[in-house]
mmCIF file of C-alpha atoms and ligand atoms in Angstrom:
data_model
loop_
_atom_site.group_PDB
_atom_site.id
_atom_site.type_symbol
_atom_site.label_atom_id
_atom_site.label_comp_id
_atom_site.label_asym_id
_atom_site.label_seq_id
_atom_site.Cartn_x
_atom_site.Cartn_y
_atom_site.Cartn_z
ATOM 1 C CA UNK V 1 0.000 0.000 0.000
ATOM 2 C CA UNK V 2 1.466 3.357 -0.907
ATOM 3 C CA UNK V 3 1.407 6.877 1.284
ATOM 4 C CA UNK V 4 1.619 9.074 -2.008
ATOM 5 C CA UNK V 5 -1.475 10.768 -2.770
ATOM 6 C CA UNK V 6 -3.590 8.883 -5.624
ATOM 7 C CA UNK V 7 -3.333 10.348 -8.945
ATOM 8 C CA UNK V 8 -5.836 12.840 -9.953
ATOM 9 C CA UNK V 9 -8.979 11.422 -11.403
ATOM 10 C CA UNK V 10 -9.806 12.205 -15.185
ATOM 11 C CA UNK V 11 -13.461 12.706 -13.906
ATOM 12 C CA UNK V 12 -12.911 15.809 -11.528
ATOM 13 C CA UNK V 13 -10.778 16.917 -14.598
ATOM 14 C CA UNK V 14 -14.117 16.564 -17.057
ATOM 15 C CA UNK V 15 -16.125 17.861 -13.698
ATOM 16 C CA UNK V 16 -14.398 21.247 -13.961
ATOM 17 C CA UNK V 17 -15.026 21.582 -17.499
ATOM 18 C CA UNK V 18 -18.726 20.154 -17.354
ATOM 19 C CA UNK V 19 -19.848 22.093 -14.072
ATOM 20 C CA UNK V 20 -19.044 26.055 -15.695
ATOM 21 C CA UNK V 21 -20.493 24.613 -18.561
ATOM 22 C CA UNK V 22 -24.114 23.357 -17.940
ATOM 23 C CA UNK V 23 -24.232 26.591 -15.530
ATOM 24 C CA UNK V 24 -24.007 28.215 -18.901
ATOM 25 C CA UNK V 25 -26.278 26.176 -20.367
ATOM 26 C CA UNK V 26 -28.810 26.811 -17.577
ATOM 27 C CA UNK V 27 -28.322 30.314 -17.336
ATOM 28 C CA UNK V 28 -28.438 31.122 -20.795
ATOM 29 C CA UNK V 29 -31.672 28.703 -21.357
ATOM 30 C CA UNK V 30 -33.041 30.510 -18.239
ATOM 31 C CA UNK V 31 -32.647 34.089 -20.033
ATOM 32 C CA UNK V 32 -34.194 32.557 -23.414
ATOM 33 C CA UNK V 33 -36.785 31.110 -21.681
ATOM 34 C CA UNK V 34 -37.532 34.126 -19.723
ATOM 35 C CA UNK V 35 -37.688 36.571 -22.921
ATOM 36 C CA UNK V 36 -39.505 33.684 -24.815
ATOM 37 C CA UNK V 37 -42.544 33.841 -22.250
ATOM 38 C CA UNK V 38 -43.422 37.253 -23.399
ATOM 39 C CA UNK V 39 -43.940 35.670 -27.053
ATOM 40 C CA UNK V 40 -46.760 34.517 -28.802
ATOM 41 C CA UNK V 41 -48.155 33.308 -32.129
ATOM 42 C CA UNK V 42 -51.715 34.243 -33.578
ATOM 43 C CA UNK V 43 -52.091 32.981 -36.752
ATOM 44 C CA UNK V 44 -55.176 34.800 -38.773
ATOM 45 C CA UNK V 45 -58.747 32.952 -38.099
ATOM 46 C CA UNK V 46 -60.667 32.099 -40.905
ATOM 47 C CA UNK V 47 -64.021 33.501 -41.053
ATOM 48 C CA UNK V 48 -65.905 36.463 -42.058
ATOM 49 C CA UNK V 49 -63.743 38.604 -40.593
ATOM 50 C CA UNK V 50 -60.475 38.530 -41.597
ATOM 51 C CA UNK V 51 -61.662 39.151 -45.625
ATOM 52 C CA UNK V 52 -58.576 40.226 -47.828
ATOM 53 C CA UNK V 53 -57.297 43.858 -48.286
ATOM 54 C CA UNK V 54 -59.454 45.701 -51.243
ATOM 55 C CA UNK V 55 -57.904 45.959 -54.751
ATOM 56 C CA UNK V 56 -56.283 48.735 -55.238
ATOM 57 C CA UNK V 57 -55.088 49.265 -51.415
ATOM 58 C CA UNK V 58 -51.230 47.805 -52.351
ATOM 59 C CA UNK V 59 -50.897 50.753 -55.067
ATOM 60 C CA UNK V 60 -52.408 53.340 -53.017
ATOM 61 C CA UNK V 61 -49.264 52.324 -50.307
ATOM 62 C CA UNK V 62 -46.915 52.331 -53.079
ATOM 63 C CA UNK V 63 -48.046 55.322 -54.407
ATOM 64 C CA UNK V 64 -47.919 57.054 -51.092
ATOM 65 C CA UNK V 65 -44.324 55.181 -50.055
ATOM 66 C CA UNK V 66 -42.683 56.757 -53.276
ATOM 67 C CA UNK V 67 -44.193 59.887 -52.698
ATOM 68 C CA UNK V 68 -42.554 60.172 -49.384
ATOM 69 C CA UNK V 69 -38.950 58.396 -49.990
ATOM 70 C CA UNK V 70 -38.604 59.570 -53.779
ATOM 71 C CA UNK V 71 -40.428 62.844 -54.373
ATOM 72 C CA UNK V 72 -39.764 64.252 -51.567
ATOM 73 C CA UNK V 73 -36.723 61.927 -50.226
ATOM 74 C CA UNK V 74 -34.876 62.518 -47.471
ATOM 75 C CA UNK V 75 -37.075 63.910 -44.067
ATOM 76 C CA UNK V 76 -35.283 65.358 -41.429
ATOM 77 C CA UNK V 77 -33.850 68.460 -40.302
ATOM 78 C CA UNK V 78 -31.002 69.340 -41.657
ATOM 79 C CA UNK V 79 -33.394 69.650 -44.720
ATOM 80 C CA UNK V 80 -36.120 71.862 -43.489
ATOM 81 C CA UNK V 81 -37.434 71.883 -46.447
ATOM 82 C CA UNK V 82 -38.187 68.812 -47.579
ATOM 83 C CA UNK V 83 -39.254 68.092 -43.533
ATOM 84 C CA UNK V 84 -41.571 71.132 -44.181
ATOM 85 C CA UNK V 85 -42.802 69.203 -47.736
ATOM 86 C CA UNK V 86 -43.828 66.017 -45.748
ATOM 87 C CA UNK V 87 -45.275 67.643 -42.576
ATOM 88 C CA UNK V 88 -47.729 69.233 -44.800
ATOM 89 C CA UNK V 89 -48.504 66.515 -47.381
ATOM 90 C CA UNK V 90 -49.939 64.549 -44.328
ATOM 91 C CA UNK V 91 -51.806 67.594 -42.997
ATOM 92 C CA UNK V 92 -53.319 68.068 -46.339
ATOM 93 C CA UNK V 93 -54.446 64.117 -46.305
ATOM 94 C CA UNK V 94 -55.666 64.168 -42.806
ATOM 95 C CA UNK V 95 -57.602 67.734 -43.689
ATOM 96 C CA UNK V 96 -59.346 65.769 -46.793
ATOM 97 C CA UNK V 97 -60.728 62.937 -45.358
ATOM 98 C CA UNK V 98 -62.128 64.834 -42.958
ATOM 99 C CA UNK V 99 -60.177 64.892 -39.690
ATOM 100 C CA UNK V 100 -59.531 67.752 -37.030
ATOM 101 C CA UNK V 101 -56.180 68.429 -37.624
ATOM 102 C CA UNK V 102 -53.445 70.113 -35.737
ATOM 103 C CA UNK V 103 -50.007 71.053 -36.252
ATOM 104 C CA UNK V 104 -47.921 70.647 -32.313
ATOM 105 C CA UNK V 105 -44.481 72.034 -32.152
ATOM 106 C CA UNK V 106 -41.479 70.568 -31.558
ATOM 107 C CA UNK V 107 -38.458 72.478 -30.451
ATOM 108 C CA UNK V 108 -35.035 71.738 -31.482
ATOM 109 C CA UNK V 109 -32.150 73.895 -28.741
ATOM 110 C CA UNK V 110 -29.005 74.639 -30.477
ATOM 111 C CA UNK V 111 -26.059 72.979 -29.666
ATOM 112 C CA UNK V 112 -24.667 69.375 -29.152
ATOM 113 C CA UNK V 113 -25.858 66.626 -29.914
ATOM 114 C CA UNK V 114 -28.350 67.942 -32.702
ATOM 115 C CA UNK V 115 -26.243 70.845 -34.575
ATOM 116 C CA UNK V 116 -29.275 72.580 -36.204
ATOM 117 C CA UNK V 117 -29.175 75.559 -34.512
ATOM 118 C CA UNK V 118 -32.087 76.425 -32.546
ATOM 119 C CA UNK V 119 -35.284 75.326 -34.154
ATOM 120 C CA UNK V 120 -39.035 73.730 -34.742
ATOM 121 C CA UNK V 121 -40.452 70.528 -36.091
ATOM 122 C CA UNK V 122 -43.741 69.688 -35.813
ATOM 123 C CA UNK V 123 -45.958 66.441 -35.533
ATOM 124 C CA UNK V 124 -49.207 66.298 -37.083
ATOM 125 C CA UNK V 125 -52.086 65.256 -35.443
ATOM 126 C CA UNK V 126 -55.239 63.714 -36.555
ATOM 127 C CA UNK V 127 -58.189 63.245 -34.287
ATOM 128 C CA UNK V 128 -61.764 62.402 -34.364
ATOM 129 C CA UNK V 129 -63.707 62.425 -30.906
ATOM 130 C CA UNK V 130 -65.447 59.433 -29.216
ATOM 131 C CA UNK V 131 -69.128 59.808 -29.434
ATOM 132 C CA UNK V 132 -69.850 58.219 -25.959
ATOM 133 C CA UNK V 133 -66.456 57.916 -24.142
ATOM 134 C CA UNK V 134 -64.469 60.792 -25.762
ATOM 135 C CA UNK V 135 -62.281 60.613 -22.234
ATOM 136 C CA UNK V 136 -60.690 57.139 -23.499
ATOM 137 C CA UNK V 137 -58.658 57.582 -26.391
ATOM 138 C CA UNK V 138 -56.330 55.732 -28.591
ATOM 139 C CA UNK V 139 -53.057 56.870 -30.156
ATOM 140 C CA UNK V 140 -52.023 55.665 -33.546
ATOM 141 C CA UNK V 141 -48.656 56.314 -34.891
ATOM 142 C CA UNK V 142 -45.709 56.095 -36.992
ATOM 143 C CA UNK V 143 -42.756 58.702 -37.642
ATOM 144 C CA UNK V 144 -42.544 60.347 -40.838
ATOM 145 C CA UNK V 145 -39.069 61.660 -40.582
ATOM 146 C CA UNK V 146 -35.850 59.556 -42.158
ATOM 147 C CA UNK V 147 -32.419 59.051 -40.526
ATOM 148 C CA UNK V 148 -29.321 61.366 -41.813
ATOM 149 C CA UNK V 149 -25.970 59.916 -42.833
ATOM 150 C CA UNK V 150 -24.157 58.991 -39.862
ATOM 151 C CA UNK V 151 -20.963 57.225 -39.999
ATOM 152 C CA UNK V 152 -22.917 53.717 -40.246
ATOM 153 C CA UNK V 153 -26.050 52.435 -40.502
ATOM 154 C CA UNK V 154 -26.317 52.356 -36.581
ATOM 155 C CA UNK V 155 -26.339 55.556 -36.306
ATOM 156 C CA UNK V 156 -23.220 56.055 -33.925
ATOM 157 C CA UNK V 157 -21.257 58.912 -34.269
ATOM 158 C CA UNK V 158 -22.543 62.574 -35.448
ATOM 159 C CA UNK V 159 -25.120 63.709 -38.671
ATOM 160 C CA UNK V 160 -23.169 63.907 -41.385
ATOM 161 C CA UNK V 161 -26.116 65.992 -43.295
ATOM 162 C CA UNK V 162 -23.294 67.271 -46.121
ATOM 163 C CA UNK V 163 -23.649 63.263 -47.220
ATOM 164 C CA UNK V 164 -26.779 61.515 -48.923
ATOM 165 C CA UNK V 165 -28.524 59.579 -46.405
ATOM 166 C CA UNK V 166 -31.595 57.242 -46.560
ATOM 167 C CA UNK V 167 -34.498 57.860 -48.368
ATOM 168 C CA UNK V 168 -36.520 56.019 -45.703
ATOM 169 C CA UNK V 169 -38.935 54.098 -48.110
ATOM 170 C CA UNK V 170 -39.512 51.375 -45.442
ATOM 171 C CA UNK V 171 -38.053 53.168 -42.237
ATOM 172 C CA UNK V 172 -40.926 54.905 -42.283
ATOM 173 C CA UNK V 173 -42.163 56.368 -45.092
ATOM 174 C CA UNK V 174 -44.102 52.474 -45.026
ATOM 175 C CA UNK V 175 -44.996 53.655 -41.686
ATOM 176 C CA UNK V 176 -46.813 56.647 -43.126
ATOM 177 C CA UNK V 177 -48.550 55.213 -45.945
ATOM 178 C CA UNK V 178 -50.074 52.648 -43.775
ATOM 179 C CA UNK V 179 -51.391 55.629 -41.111
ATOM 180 C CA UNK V 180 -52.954 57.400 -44.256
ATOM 181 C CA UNK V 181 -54.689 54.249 -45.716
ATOM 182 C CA UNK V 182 -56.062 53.710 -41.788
ATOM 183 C CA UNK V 183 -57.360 57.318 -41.156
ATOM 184 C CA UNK V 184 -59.178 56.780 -44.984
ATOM 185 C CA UNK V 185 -60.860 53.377 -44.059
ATOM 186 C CA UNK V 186 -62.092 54.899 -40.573
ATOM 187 C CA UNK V 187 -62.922 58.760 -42.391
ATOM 188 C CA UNK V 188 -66.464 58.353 -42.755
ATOM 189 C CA UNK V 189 -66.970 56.268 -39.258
ATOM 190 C CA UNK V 190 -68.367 57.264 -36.052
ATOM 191 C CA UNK V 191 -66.327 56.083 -32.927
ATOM 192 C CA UNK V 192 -67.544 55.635 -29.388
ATOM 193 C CA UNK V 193 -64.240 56.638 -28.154
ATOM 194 C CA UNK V 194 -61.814 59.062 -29.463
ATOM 195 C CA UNK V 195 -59.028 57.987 -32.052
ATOM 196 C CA UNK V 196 -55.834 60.640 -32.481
ATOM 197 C CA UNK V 197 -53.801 59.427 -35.519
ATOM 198 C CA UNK V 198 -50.142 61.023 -35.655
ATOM 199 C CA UNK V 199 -47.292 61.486 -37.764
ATOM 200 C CA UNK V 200 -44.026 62.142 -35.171
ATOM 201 C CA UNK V 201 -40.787 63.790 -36.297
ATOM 202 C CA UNK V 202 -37.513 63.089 -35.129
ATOM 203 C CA UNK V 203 -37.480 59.487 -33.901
ATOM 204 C CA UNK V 204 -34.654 59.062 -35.647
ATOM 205 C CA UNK V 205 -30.968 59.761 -34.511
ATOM 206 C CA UNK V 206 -29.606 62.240 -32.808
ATOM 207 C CA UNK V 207 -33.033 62.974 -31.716
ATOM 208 C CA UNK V 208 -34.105 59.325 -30.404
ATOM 209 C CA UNK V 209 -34.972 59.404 -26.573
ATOM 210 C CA UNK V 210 -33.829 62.776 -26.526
ATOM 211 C CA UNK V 211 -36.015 66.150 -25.120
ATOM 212 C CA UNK V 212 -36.426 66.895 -29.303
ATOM 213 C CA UNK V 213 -37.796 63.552 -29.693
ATOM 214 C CA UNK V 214 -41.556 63.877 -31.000
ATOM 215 C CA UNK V 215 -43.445 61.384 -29.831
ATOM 216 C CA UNK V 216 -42.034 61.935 -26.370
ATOM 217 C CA UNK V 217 -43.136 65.541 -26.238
ATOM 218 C CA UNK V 218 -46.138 64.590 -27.970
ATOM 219 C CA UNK V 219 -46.492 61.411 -24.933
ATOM 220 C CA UNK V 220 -45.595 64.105 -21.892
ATOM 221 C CA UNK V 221 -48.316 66.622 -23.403
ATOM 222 C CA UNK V 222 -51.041 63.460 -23.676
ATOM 223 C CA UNK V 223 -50.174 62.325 -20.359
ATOM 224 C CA UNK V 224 -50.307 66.080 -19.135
ATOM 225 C CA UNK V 225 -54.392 66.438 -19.917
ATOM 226 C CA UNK V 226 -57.005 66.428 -17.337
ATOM 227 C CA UNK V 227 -59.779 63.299 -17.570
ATOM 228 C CA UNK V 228 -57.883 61.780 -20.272
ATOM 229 C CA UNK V 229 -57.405 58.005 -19.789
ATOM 230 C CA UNK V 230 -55.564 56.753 -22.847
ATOM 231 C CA UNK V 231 -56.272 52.960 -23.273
ATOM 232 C CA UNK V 232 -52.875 52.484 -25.051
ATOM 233 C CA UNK V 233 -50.132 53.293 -28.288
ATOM 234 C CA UNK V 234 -49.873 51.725 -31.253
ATOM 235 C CA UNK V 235 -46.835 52.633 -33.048
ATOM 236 C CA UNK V 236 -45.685 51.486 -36.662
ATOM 237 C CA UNK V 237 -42.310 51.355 -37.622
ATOM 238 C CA UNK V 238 -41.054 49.716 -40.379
ATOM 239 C CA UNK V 239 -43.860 47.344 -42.143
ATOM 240 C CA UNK V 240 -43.131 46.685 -45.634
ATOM 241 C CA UNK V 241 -40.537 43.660 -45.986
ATOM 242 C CA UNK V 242 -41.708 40.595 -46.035
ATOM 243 C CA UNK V 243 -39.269 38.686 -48.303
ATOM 244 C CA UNK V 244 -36.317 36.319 -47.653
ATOM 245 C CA UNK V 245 -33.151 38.835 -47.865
ATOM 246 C CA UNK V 246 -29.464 37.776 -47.155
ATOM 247 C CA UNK V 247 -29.627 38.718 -43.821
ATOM 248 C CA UNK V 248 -26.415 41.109 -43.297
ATOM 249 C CA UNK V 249 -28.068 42.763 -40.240
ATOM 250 C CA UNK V 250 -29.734 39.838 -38.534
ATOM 251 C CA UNK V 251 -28.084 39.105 -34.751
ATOM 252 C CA UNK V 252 -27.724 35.193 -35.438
ATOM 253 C CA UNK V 253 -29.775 33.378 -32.256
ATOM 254 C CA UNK V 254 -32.541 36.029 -32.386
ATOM 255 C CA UNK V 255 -34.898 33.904 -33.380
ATOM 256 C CA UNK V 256 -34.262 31.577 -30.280
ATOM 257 C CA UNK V 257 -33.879 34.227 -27.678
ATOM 258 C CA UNK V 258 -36.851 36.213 -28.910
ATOM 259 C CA UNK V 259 -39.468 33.638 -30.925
ATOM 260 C CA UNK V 260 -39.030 36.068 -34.142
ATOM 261 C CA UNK V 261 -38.120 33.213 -36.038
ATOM 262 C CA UNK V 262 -36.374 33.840 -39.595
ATOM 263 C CA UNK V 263 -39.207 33.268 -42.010
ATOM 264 C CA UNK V 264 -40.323 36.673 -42.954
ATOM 265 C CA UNK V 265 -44.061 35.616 -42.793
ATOM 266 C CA UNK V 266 -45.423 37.243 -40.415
ATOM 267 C CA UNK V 267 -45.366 41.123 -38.463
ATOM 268 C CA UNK V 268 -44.652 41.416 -35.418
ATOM 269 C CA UNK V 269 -45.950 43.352 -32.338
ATOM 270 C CA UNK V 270 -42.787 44.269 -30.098
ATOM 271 C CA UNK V 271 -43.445 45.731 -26.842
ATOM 272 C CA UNK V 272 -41.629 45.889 -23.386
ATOM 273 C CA UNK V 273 -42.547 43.500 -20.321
ATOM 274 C CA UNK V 274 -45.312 45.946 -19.254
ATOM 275 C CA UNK V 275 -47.219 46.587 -22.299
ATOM 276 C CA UNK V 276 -47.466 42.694 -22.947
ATOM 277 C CA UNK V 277 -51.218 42.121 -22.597
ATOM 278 C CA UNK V 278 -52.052 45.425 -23.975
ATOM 279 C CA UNK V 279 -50.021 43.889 -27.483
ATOM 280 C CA UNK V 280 -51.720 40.841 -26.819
ATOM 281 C CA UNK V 281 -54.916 41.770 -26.437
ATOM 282 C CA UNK V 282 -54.527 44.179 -30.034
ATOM 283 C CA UNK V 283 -53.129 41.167 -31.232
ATOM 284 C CA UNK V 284 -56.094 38.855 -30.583
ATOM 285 C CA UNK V 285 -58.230 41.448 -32.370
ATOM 286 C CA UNK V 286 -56.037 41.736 -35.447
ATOM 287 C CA UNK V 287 -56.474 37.337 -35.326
ATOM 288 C CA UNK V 288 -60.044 37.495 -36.421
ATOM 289 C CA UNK V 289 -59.767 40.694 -38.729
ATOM 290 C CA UNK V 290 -56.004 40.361 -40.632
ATOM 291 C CA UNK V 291 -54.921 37.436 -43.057
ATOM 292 C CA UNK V 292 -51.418 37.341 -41.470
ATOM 293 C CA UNK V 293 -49.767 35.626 -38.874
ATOM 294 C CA UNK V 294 -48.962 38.003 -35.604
ATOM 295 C CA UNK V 295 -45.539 37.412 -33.657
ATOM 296 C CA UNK V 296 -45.329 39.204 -30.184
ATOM 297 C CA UNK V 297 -42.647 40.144 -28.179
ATOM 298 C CA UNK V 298 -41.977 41.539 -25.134
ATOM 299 C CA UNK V 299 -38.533 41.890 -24.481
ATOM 300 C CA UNK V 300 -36.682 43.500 -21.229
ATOM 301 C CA UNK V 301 -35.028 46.683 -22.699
ATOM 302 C CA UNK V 302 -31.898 45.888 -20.914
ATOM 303 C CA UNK V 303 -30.283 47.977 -24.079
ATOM 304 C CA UNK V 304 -30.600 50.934 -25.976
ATOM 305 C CA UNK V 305 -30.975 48.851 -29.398
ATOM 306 C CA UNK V 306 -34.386 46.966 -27.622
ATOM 307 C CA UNK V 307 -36.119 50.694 -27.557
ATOM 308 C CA UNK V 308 -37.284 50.048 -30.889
ATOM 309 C CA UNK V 309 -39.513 52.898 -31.902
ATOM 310 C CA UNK V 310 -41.910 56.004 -30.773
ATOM 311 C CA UNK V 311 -43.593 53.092 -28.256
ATOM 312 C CA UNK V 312 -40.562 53.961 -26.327
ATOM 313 C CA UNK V 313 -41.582 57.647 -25.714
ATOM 314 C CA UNK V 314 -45.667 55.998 -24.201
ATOM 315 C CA UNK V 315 -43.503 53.710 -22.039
ATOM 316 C CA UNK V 316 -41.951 56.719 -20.162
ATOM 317 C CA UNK V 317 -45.085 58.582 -19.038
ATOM 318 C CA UNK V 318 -46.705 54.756 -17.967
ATOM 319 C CA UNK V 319 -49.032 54.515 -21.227
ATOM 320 C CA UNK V 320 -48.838 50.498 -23.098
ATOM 321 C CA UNK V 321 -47.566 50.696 -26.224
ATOM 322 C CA UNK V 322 -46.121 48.552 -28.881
ATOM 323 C CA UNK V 323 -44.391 48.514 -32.291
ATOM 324 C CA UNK V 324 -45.483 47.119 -35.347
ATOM 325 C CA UNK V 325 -43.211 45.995 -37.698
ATOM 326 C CA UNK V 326 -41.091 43.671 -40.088
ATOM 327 C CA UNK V 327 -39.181 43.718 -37.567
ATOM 328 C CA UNK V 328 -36.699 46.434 -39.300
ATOM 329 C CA UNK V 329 -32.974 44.859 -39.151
ATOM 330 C CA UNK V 330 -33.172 41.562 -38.410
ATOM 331 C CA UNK V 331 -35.438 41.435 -41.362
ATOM 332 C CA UNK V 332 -34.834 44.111 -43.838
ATOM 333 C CA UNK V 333 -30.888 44.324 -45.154
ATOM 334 C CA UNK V 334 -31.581 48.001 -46.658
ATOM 335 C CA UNK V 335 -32.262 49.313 -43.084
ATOM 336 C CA UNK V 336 -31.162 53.048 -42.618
ATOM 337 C CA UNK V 337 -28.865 52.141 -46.242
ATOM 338 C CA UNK V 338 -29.342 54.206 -49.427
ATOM 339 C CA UNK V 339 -31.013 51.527 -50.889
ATOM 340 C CA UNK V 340 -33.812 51.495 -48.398
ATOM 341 C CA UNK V 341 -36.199 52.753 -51.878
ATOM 342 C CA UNK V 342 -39.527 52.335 -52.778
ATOM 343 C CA UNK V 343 -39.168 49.484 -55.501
ATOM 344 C CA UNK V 344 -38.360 47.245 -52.836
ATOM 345 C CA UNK V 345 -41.096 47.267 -50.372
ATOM 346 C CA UNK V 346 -43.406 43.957 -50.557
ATOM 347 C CA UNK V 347 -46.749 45.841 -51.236
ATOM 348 C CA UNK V 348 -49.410 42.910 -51.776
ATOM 349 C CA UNK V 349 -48.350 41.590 -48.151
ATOM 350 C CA UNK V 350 -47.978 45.243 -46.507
ATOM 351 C CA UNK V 351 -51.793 45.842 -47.457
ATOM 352 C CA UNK V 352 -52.645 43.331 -45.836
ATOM 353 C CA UNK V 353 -50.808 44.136 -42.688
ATOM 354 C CA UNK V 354 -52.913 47.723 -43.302
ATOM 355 C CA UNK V 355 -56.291 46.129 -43.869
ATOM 356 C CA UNK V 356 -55.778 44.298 -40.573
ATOM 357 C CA UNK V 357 -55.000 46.950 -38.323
ATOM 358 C CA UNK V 358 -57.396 49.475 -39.742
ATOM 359 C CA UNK V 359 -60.253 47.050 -38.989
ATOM 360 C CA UNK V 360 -58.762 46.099 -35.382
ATOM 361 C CA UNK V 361 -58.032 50.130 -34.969
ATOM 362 C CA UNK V 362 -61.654 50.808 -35.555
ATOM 363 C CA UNK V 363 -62.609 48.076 -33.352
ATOM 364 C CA UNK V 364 -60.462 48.755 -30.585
ATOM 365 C CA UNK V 365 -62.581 52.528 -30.968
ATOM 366 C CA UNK V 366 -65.550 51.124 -31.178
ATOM 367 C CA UNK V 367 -66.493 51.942 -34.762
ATOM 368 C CA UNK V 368 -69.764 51.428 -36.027
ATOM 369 C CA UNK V 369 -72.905 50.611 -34.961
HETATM 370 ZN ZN1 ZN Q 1 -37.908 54.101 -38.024
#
């Protein structure tokens, strides 16, 4: 029998790997897990309901995309003008179908970050008020502005407005289209409670979740009024891709960590933890009246990048709110790029996405008798 110590087993050897690993494994199943829980499918539900988009809606968006990204082109304000072009555009729209309209300013201080020089945007506002519970209201939006060149298509580092930058067909002039094709369906309706359709400026950088953001004046003014209970924010942001593309952009393991799987069939309702079951609930509603599939998502925004749109801005002052949308870069490889044009939005698919929430919008209202 020998005093020396016994050789090291190779299984405490394979223990130290194995142990750090499944803790991995376990934590990293935990997070998925956790994020997955706020996700759900609704796949559309046959019936009367859920009927297909009328002819002729897919050309009106097209017609109103290239409007927006080509006529006009680039939104923001380092080109007043053109900014100026698109903020009345919608104003004329809303004011011909019949809506009270009104133009809320925005103001821009000189200085860092923004580099405009002191300054006013404004967001456009369309509103019709709720024949029996005008007090509860519903905000529909999307922005119509379109990102300046930055150094990359993240947007880090400062506006470079002396280079070409997007022309914003999907991010947002999509956005836009699909807001004017909802206040049309709805112009000649009634609604028990009060609908407010709007057009924000500057959600894009250097002015997202900044004091010159619009929605987020817009939210803090909303939040500011006396008897109004606001039932909840539906923001669109990016809603006309719904192709395979090569994927440049696309964080690989999204699709496991969040449920929005790869195949572009389907839009998706993001939200934060809190505004789950408001998303749901919208979602439910779009089931029986859209003929596409519904993805939500509520993910923790543990990071700037998981703010996704003006929902952000409702978040802050307490009101649910959620994004709809391709789901922009995981999706769409022409996000914030030069080649983000109006020839390559998927139109047939987008009106449907449009058909479905104008009918659950005017539900959700209570249009109709
Ligand atoms: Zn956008």
């Amino acid at each position: 029998m020998s005093a020396s110590r016994p050789p090291r087993k190779p299984r405490t050897r394979l223990r130290r790997f194995l142990v750090p690993l499944a803790a991995a494994v376990v934590l990293v199943g935990g997070v998925c897990l956790f994020v997955q829980s706020g996700s759900r499918v609704f796949h559309p539900r046959p019936g009367d309901g859920n009927l297909p988009a009328p002819m002729g809606l897919a050309d009106q968006l097209r017609d109103d995309v290239r409007h927006l990204s080509e006529t006009i082109g680039e939104r923001h304000p380092y080109r007043p003008e053109a900014l100026e072009a698109a903020a009345a555009w919608i104003e004329a729209r809303f004011h011909a179908l019949g809506y009270d309209v009104r133009r809320l300013p925005v103001g821009i201080p000189e200085g860092a970050p923004f580099h405009t020089g002191e300054t006013r945007v404004w967001n456009i506002e369309a509103s019709r008020r709720g024949t029996e519970r005008p007090n509860e209201v519903l905000v529909v939006g999307g922005h119509y502005d379109s990102k300046v060149a930055t150094p990359n298509w993240r947007a880090a580092g400062p506006p470079q407005p002396q280079r070409l930058g997007t022309p914003g067909a999907n991010d947002n002039a999509s956005a836009v289209a699909g807001l004017l094709a909802i206040a049309e369906h709805l112009a000649e309706t009634e609604f028990r409670r009060t609908l407010r359709l709007v057009a924000f400026v500057n959600e894009e950088p250097p002015f997202f979740r900044t004091e010159a953001m619009g929605s987020l004046v817009y939210a803090r003014a909303l939040a500011a009024e006396p008897d109004t209970e606001v039932i909840g924010m539906i923001s669109m942001d990016l809603i006309g891709c719904y192709s395979p593309q090569v994927r440049t952009k696309r964080i690989p393991g999204t699709g496991l960590v969040t449920g929005l799987v790869d195949r572009p069939d389907y839009v998706a309702f993001l939200s934060n933890r809190r505004s789950r079951h408001f998303a749901r609930e919208v979602a439910a509603v779009f089931q029986e009246r859209g003929a596409i599939t519904v993805r939500t998502a509520a993910i923790p925004a543990v990071h700037r990048s998981v703010a996704w749109s003006d929902d952000w801005a409702f978040w802050q002052v307490g009101i649910p709110a959620f994004t709809v949308t391709d789901t922009a870069w995981l999706r769409h490889d022409h996000y914030h790029e030069l080649s983000d044009t109006w020839d390559r939005l998927d139109y047939p698919v987008m009106a449907e996405v449009v058909w479905g929430l104008a009918r659950t919008v005017g539900h959700l209202v209570g249009a109709g008798p």
